[in-house]
Coordinates of C-alpha atoms in Angstrom, one line a residue:
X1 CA 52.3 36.7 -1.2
X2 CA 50.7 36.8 -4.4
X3 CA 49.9 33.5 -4.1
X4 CA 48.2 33.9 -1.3
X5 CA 45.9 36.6 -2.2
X6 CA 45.5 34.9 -5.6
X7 CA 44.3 31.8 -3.6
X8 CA 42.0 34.2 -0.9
X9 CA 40.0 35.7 -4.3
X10 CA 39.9 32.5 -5.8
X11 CA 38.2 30.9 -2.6
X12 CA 35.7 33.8 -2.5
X13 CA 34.8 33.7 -5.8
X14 CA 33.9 29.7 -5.5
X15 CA 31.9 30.4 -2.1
X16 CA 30.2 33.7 -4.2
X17 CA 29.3 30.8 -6.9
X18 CA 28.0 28.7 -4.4
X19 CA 26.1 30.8 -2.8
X20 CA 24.3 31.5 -5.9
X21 CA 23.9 28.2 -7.1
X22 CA 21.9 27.9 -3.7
X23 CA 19.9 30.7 -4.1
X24 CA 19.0 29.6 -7.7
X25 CA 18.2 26.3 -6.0
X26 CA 15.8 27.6 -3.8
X27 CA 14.1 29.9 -6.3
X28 CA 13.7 26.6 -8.4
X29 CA 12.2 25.1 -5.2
X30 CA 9.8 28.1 -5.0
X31 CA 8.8 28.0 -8.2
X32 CA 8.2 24.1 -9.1
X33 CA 6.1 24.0 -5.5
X34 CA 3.8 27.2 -6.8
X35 CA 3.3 25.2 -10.3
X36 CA 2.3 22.2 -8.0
X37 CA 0.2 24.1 -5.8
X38 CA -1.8 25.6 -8.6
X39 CA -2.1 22.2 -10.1
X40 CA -3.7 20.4 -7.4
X41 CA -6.3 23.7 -7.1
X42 CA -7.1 23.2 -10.3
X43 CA -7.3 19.5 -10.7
X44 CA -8.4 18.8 -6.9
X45 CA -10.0 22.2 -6.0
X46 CA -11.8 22.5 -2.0
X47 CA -14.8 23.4 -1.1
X48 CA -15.9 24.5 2.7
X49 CA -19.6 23.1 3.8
X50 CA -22.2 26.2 4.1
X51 CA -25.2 25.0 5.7
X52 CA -27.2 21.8 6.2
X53 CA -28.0 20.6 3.4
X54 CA -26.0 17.3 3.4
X55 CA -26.6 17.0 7.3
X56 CA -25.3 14.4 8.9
X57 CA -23.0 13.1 6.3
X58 CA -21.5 16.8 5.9
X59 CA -21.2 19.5 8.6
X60 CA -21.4 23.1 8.2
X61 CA -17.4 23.9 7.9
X62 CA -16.2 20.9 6.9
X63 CA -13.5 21.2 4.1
X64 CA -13.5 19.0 1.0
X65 CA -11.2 18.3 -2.0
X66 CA -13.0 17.9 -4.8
X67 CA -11.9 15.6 -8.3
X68 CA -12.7 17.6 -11.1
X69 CA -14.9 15.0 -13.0
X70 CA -17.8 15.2 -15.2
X71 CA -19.4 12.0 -14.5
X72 CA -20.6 10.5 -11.5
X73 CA -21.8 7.9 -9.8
X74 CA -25.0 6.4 -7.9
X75 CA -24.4 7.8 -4.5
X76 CA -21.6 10.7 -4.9
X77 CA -22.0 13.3 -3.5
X78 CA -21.1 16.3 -6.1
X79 CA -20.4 20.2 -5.9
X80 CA -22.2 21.8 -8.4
X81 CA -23.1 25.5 -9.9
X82 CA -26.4 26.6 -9.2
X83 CA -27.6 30.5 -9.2
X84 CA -23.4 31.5 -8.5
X85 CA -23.1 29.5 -5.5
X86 CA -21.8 26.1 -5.0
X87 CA -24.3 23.8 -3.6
X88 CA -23.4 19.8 -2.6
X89 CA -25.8 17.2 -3.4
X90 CA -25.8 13.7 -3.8
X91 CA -26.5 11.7 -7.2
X92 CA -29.3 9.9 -7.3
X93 CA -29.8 8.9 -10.8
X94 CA -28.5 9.3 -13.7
X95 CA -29.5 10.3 -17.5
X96 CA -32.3 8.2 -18.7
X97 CA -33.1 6.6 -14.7
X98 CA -36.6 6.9 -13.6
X99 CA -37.0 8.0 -10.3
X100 CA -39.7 7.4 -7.9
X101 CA -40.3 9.3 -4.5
X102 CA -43.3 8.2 -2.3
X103 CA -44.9 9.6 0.4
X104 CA -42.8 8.6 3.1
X105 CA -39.8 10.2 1.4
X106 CA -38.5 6.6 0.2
X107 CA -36.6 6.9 -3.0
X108 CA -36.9 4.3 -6.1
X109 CA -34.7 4.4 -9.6
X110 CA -35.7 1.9 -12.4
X111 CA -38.4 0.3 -9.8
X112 CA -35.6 -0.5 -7.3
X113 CA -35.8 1.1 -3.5
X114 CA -32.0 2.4 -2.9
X115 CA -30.7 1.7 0.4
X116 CA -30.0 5.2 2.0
X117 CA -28.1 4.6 5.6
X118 CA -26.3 8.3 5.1
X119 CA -30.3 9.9 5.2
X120 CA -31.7 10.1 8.7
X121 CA -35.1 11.4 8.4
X122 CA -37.1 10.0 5.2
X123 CA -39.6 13.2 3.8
X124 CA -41.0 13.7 0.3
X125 CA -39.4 17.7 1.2
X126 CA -40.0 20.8 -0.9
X127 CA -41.5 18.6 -4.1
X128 CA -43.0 20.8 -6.7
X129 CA -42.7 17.2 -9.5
X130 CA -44.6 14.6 -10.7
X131 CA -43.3 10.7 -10.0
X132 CA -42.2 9.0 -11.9
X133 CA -39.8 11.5 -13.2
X134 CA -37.7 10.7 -16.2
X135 CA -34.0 12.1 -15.6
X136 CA -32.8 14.1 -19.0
X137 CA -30.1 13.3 -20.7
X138 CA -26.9 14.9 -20.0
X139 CA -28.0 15.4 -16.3
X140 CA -28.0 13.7 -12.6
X141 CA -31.0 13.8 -10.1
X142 CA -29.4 14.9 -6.9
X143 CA -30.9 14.7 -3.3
X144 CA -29.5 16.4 -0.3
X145 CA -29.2 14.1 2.8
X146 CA -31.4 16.5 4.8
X147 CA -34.5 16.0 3.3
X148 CA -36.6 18.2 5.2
X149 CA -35.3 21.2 4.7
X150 CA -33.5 21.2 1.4
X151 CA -33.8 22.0 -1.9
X152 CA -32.6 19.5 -4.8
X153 CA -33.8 18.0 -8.0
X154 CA -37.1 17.6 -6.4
X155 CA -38.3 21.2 -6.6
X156 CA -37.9 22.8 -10.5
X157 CA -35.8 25.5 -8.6
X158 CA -32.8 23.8 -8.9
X159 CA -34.2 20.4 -11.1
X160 CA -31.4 18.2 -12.7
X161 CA -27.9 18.9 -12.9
X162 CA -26.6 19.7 -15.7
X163 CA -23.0 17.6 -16.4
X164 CA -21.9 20.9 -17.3
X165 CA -22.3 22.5 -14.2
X166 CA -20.8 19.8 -12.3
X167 CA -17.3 21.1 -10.4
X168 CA -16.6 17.6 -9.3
X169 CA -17.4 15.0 -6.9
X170 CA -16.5 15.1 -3.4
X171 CA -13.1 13.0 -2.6
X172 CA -11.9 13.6 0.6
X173 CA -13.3 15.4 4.1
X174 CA -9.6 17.1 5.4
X175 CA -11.4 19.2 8.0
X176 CA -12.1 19.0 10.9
X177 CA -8.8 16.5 11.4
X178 CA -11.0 14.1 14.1
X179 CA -12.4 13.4 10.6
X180 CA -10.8 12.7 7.7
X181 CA -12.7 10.7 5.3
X182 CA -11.9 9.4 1.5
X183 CA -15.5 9.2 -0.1

């Protein structure tokens, strides 16, 4: 008999220890997908659309994941920090790019007319600057793809971006699903 129960404690001590090993298992599980979680917030963080402003390439409510850059390039549309909102515009130019605007709203850097296909009305908007405007160093010039009715690097309210307030450049559209875009 002894035998017996020394064999019945035995066997519920190894499923005890199993059990644990398990529950460890999972905690690790837990754990290591938090840490991954956070990571991709901070290195990829999202940002939902508020207004028109980037209209039609962005909708209000659309949700994008952002890489956490510093530099950009022609055409990127960037989140940036302006006046404790986030605000998403599209680079124009960079530092040291002259940029012309005429009066039809059509847009020139270094003498060049950019093709715009994402802009669907042309406007000179809410200008308050002289052209040809020198971009500063360490900035971008940044339109919004509504022209008409938004404010960007064309009015001294918002001006150039500085690199420093740039949260990142937009990556991918996840929401809504019907379309999902990599930029």
């Amino acid at each position: 008999m002894r035998k017996y129960v020394y064999y019945a404690e035995s066997e519920l001590d190894m499923k005890k220890k199993k059990h644990h090993r398990i529950e460890n298992s999972i905690y690790l599980i837990l754990f290591l997908a938090a840490i991954l979680i956070l990571a991709i917030a901070y290195f990829f963080p999202f940002v939902r659309v508020s207004g028109n402003g980037m209209s039609p390439s962005l909708e209000e409510g659309d949700i994008l994941i952002l890489n956490r850059v510093k530099d950009g390039n022609y055409g990127d549309i960037c989140a940036f920090k302006w006046n404790d909102k986030i605000l998403l515009r599209r680079i124009i130019a960079k530092p040291g790019d002259i940029v012309s605007i005429d009066f039809n709203g059509r847009v020139s850097v270094n003498g060049v007319m950019i093709e715009e296909n994402y802009v669907s009305q042309y406007d000179i908007g809410k200008c308050n600057i002289s052209f040809p405007y020198d971009v500063p160093s360490n900035t971008y010039f940044v339109l919004g793809d509504n022209r008409l009715s938004v404010l960007d690097s064309r009015n001294t309210k918002i001006g150039c971006v500085n690199k420093n307030d740039l949260i990142g450049i937009v990556t991918f559209r996840i929401w809504p699903l019907k379309k999902i875009t990599y930029y």
